[in-house]
Amino acid sequence: MTNDPAAGAADGGPRRGARGRGRRPAEEVRADVLRTVGGLLLEEGLAGLTFERVARLSGASKTTLHKWWPSRGALALDGYFHAVQPALDFPDTGDVRADLLSQMRSFVRVMTRTPGGRVLTQLIGEAQTDTGLAAAYRRLYSSQRRALAAERLRRAQEEGQIRADADVRVLVDQLWGAVYHRLLIPDEPVTEEFAAALVANLLDGVGPG
């Protein structure tokens, strides 16, 4: 039995989303590709991801894949982002402490209880030598994640829950940067308790009294 997300395509069976000989809309093809890539990454990691395999499983042509994604890394990152995005959505309940705890814990669970953490560290590693992937990482993942967090923290400032003179960009680095550090340099574990301590230190301070 195969573990491929689109089992049956490899042996000539129907491809995901196939419509006979009719040309599928571009947005449908793109969605199938991203779904296929995300599934492969979260099941197997980055090693087995190739344009050939994604084309076969998604029903898209290699020409289309290369047109939309300049490198394997850029394709992987886009698929990864779409796979984990629902789990990393940022809540806004009006209580910034509760929302930070909720989002940080969700982030930690994705990074430690699924292959997502391993995939992300692999992508960060490849981005050091793949300029296309590095640009895609900033555009598709890091900049969007930072923007969502900064927007939530700015609303907390407007509501008086965070000091008005605090630099929310630095606050983002203090919280999520610490998690990335432990993921990339695993001297200490990434746990939900660690995430809660980060939020507590940030909002309560570490000075005496």
mmCIF file of C-alpha atoms in Angstrom:
data_model
loop_
_atom_site.group_PDB
_atom_site.id
_atom_site.type_symbol
_atom_site.label_atom_id
_atom_site.label_comp_id
_atom_site.label_asym_id
_atom_site.label_seq_id
_atom_site.Cartn_x
_atom_site.Cartn_y
_atom_site.Cartn_z
ATOM 1 C CA MET A 1 0.000 0.000 0.000
ATOM 2 C CA THR A 2 1.381 3.409 -0.940
ATOM 3 C CA ASN A 3 1.470 6.428 1.324
ATOM 4 C CA ASP A 4 1.231 8.901 -1.571
ATOM 5 C CA PRO A 5 -1.457 11.536 -0.907
ATOM 6 C CA ALA A 6 -2.868 10.874 -4.367
ATOM 7 C CA ALA A 7 -2.681 7.088 -4.454
ATOM 8 C CA GLY A 8 -3.652 5.691 -7.838
ATOM 9 C CA ALA A 9 -2.082 8.444 -9.927
ATOM 10 C CA ALA A 10 1.248 6.636 -10.068
ATOM 11 C CA ASP A 11 -0.216 3.586 -11.809
ATOM 12 C CA GLY A 12 -2.314 5.471 -14.311
ATOM 13 C CA GLY A 13 -5.392 5.857 -12.089
ATOM 14 C CA PRO A 14 -7.430 9.034 -11.997
ATOM 15 C CA ARG A 15 -5.528 12.117 -10.932
ATOM 16 C CA ARG A 16 -6.832 14.357 -8.197
ATOM 17 C CA GLY A 17 -9.324 16.835 -9.572
ATOM 18 C CA ALA A 18 -9.066 15.449 -13.110
ATOM 19 C CA ARG A 19 -11.842 16.516 -15.509
ATOM 20 C CA GLY A 20 -11.279 14.240 -18.432
ATOM 21 C CA ARG A 21 -9.693 16.120 -21.304
ATOM 22 C CA GLY A 22 -11.032 19.538 -20.387
ATOM 23 C CA ARG A 23 -8.617 22.206 -19.257
ATOM 24 C CA ARG A 24 -8.960 22.889 -15.552
ATOM 25 C CA PRO A 25 -9.106 26.465 -14.249
ATOM 26 C CA ALA A 26 -5.718 27.736 -13.104
ATOM 27 C CA GLU A 27 -6.907 28.310 -9.533
ATOM 28 C CA GLU A 28 -8.092 24.683 -9.302
ATOM 29 C CA VAL A 29 -4.779 23.395 -10.610
ATOM 30 C CA ARG A 30 -2.864 25.577 -8.169
ATOM 31 C CA ALA A 31 -5.019 24.412 -5.253
ATOM 32 C CA ASP A 32 -4.417 20.759 -6.175
ATOM 33 C CA VAL A 33 -0.680 21.362 -6.407
ATOM 34 C CA LEU A 34 -0.494 23.093 -3.034
ATOM 35 C CA ARG A 35 -2.633 20.390 -1.421
ATOM 36 C CA THR A 36 -0.364 17.700 -2.888
ATOM 37 C CA VAL A 37 2.845 19.434 -1.837
ATOM 38 C CA GLY A 38 1.575 20.150 1.677
ATOM 39 C CA GLY A 39 0.510 16.537 2.117
ATOM 40 C CA LEU A 40 3.844 15.188 0.929
ATOM 41 C CA LEU A 41 5.823 17.521 3.174
ATOM 42 C CA LEU A 42 3.842 16.802 6.327
ATOM 43 C CA GLU A 43 3.922 13.053 5.691
ATOM 44 C CA GLU A 44 7.462 12.564 4.400
ATOM 45 C CA GLY A 45 9.493 15.755 4.693
ATOM 46 C CA LEU A 46 11.404 17.557 1.967
ATOM 47 C CA ALA A 47 13.694 14.824 0.652
ATOM 48 C CA GLY A 48 11.233 13.106 -1.692
ATOM 49 C CA LEU A 49 9.697 16.261 -3.137
ATOM 50 C CA THR A 50 10.368 16.682 -6.864
ATOM 51 C CA PHE A 51 8.649 18.545 -9.686
ATOM 52 C CA GLU A 52 8.110 15.227 -11.462
ATOM 53 C CA ARG A 53 6.351 13.654 -8.497
ATOM 54 C CA VAL A 54 4.181 16.676 -7.786
ATOM 55 C CA ALA A 55 3.168 16.894 -11.458
ATOM 56 C CA ARG A 56 2.200 13.232 -11.494
ATOM 57 C CA LEU A 57 0.199 13.343 -8.267
ATOM 58 C CA SER A 58 -1.550 16.666 -8.819
ATOM 59 C CA GLY A 59 -2.281 16.322 -12.523
ATOM 60 C CA ALA A 60 -0.439 19.561 -13.320
ATOM 61 C CA SER A 61 2.213 19.739 -16.010
ATOM 62 C CA LYS A 62 5.867 20.264 -15.141
ATOM 63 C CA THR A 63 5.811 23.305 -17.423
ATOM 64 C CA THR A 64 3.065 24.838 -15.295
ATOM 65 C CA LEU A 65 4.914 24.062 -12.074
ATOM 66 C CA HIS A 66 8.134 25.653 -13.300
ATOM 67 C CA LYS A 67 6.184 28.677 -14.531
ATOM 68 C CA TRP A 68 4.642 29.291 -11.113
ATOM 69 C CA TRP A 69 7.541 28.225 -8.870
ATOM 70 C CA PRO A 70 11.183 28.943 -9.834
ATOM 71 C CA SER A 71 12.675 26.194 -7.656
ATOM 72 C CA ARG A 72 11.793 23.115 -5.667
ATOM 73 C CA GLY A 73 12.310 25.115 -2.499
ATOM 74 C CA ALA A 74 9.843 27.821 -3.528
ATOM 75 C CA LEU A 75 7.279 25.152 -4.400
ATOM 76 C CA ALA A 76 7.850 23.418 -1.066
ATOM 77 C CA LEU A 77 7.520 26.640 0.897
ATOM 78 C CA ASP A 78 4.251 27.612 -0.770
ATOM 79 C CA GLY A 79 2.787 24.162 -0.137
ATOM 80 C CA TYR A 80 4.036 24.174 3.443
ATOM 81 C CA PHE A 81 2.554 27.592 4.182
ATOM 82 C CA HIS A 82 -0.857 26.559 2.884
ATOM 83 C CA ALA A 83 -0.725 23.285 4.850
ATOM 84 C CA VAL A 84 -0.004 24.905 8.220
ATOM 85 C CA GLN A 85 -1.824 28.229 7.794
ATOM 86 C CA PRO A 86 -5.121 27.112 9.406
ATOM 87 C CA ALA A 87 -3.290 25.941 12.547
ATOM 88 C CA LEU A 88 -1.341 29.194 12.809
ATOM 89 C CA ASP A 89 -4.175 31.694 12.388
ATOM 90 C CA PHE A 90 -3.964 34.460 14.973
ATOM 91 C CA PRO A 91 -7.043 34.819 17.233
ATOM 92 C CA ASP A 92 -8.381 38.114 18.536
ATOM 93 C CA THR A 93 -10.599 37.639 21.582
ATOM 94 C CA GLY A 94 -9.807 41.047 23.042
ATOM 95 C CA ASP A 95 -7.395 39.521 25.577
ATOM 96 C CA VAL A 96 -3.869 39.774 24.199
ATOM 97 C CA ARG A 97 -2.367 37.432 26.812
ATOM 98 C CA ALA A 98 -4.888 34.696 25.993
ATOM 99 C CA ASP A 99 -4.417 35.225 22.260
ATOM 100 C CA LEU A 100 -0.622 35.098 22.462
ATOM 101 C CA LEU A 101 -0.779 31.924 24.530
ATOM 102 C CA SER A 102 -3.223 30.328 22.094
ATOM 103 C CA GLN A 103 -1.186 31.180 19.006
ATOM 104 C CA MET A 104 2.174 30.279 20.542
ATOM 105 C CA ARG A 105 0.856 26.916 21.725
ATOM 106 C CA SER A 106 -0.602 26.181 18.282
ATOM 107 C CA PHE A 107 2.722 27.111 16.719
ATOM 108 C CA VAL A 108 4.621 24.847 19.119
ATOM 109 C CA ARG A 109 2.254 21.936 18.449
ATOM 110 C CA VAL A 110 2.731 22.244 14.688
ATOM 111 C CA MET A 111 6.498 22.487 15.114
ATOM 112 C CA THR A 112 6.845 19.552 17.534
ATOM 113 C CA ARG A 113 3.922 17.169 17.013
ATOM 114 C CA THR A 114 3.889 17.111 13.209
ATOM 115 C CA PRO A 115 6.700 16.970 10.637
ATOM 116 C CA GLY A 116 6.126 20.720 10.200
ATOM 117 C CA GLY A 117 9.042 21.744 12.409
ATOM 118 C CA ARG A 118 11.499 19.479 10.603
ATOM 119 C CA VAL A 119 10.256 20.697 7.216
ATOM 120 C CA LEU A 120 10.583 24.335 8.230
ATOM 121 C CA THR A 121 14.158 23.907 9.457
ATOM 122 C CA GLN A 122 15.001 22.108 6.192
ATOM 123 C CA LEU A 123 13.544 24.991 4.195
ATOM 124 C CA ILE A 124 15.455 27.559 6.249
ATOM 125 C CA GLY A 125 18.638 25.574 5.631
ATOM 126 C CA GLU A 126 18.074 25.418 1.866
ATOM 127 C CA ALA A 127 17.272 29.140 1.797
ATOM 128 C CA GLN A 128 20.879 29.884 2.753
ATOM 129 C CA THR A 129 22.020 28.817 -0.733
ATOM 130 C CA ASP A 130 18.802 29.144 -2.777
ATOM 131 C CA THR A 131 18.147 32.830 -3.411
ATOM 132 C CA GLY A 132 14.730 32.127 -4.926
ATOM 133 C CA LEU A 133 13.699 30.189 -1.851
ATOM 134 C CA ALA A 134 15.079 32.898 0.443
ATOM 135 C CA ALA A 135 12.982 35.527 -1.343
ATOM 136 C CA ALA A 136 9.907 33.281 -1.277
ATOM 137 C CA TYR A 137 10.431 32.570 2.431
ATOM 138 C CA ARG A 138 10.366 36.278 3.227
ATOM 139 C CA ARG A 139 7.401 36.967 0.943
ATOM 140 C CA LEU A 140 5.203 33.937 1.624
ATOM 141 C CA TYR A 141 6.021 32.969 5.183
ATOM 142 C CA SER A 142 8.083 35.136 7.497
ATOM 143 C CA SER A 143 6.750 38.534 6.422
ATOM 144 C CA GLN A 144 3.143 37.356 6.575
ATOM 145 C CA ARG A 145 3.556 35.664 9.955
ATOM 146 C CA ARG A 146 5.275 38.768 11.346
ATOM 147 C CA ALA A 147 2.587 41.061 9.930
ATOM 148 C CA LEU A 148 -0.232 39.045 11.539
ATOM 149 C CA ALA A 149 1.482 39.087 14.933
ATOM 150 C CA ALA A 150 2.387 42.776 14.721
ATOM 151 C CA GLU A 151 -1.174 43.699 13.751
ATOM 152 C CA ARG A 152 -2.573 41.866 16.793
ATOM 153 C CA LEU A 153 -0.032 43.524 19.097
ATOM 154 C CA ARG A 154 -0.825 46.987 17.697
ATOM 155 C CA ARG A 155 -4.488 46.449 18.461
ATOM 156 C CA ALA A 156 -3.465 45.517 22.003
ATOM 157 C CA GLN A 157 -1.563 48.811 22.192
ATOM 158 C CA GLU A 158 -4.649 50.721 21.069
ATOM 159 C CA GLU A 159 -6.635 48.965 23.807
ATOM 160 C CA GLY A 160 -4.059 49.824 26.466
ATOM 161 C CA GLN A 161 -2.943 46.225 27.051
ATOM 162 C CA ILE A 162 0.627 46.916 25.885
ATOM 163 C CA ARG A 163 2.664 50.090 26.391
ATOM 164 C CA ALA A 164 2.179 52.524 23.552
ATOM 165 C CA ASP A 165 5.940 53.054 23.123
ATOM 166 C CA ALA A 166 6.753 49.334 22.773
ATOM 167 C CA ASP A 167 8.161 48.314 19.365
ATOM 168 C CA VAL A 168 5.865 45.489 18.281
ATOM 169 C CA ARG A 169 8.440 44.235 15.768
ATOM 170 C CA VAL A 170 10.852 43.588 18.624
ATOM 171 C CA LEU A 171 8.097 41.881 20.621
ATOM 172 C CA VAL A 172 7.513 39.519 17.676
ATOM 173 C CA ASP A 173 11.212 38.648 17.638
ATOM 174 C CA GLN A 174 11.253 38.089 21.388
ATOM 175 C CA LEU A 175 8.423 35.559 21.209
ATOM 176 C CA TRP A 176 8.664 33.657 17.936
ATOM 177 C CA GLY A 177 12.380 34.242 17.462
ATOM 178 C CA ALA A 178 13.044 32.333 20.678
ATOM 179 C CA VAL A 179 11.078 29.354 19.362
ATOM 180 C CA TYR A 180 12.928 29.392 16.033
ATOM 181 C CA HIS A 181 16.225 29.529 17.916
ATOM 182 C CA ARG A 182 15.394 26.356 19.822
ATOM 183 C CA LEU A 183 14.207 24.664 16.638
ATOM 184 C CA LEU A 184 17.415 25.455 14.772
ATOM 185 C CA ILE A 185 19.802 24.972 17.714
ATOM 186 C CA PRO A 186 18.096 22.216 19.726
ATOM 187 C CA ASP A 187 20.004 22.518 22.996
ATOM 188 C CA GLU A 188 16.682 22.915 24.820
ATOM 189 C CA PRO A 189 13.247 21.472 23.932
ATOM 190 C CA VAL A 190 10.421 23.464 22.402
ATOM 191 C CA THR A 191 7.427 22.915 24.662
ATOM 192 C CA GLU A 192 4.109 24.578 25.424
ATOM 193 C CA GLU A 193 5.485 25.411 28.876
ATOM 194 C CA PHE A 194 8.352 27.249 27.196
ATOM 195 C CA ALA A 195 5.862 29.196 25.076
ATOM 196 C CA ALA A 196 3.845 30.139 28.163
ATOM 197 C CA ALA A 197 7.010 31.308 29.936
ATOM 198 C CA LEU A 198 7.914 33.515 26.963
ATOM 199 C CA VAL A 199 4.510 35.209 27.071
ATOM 200 C CA ALA A 200 4.669 35.639 30.852
ATOM 201 C CA ASN A 201 8.172 37.137 30.736
ATOM 202 C CA LEU A 202 7.153 39.515 27.969
ATOM 203 C CA LEU A 203 3.943 40.784 29.548
ATOM 204 C CA ASP A 204 4.951 40.673 33.227
ATOM 205 C CA GLY A 205 8.612 41.643 32.920
ATOM 206 C CA VAL A 206 11.538 40.030 34.698
ATOM 207 C CA GLY A 207 12.578 42.813 37.044
ATOM 208 C CA PRO A 208 12.236 42.309 40.817
ATOM 209 C CA GLY A 209 8.822 43.128 42.264
#
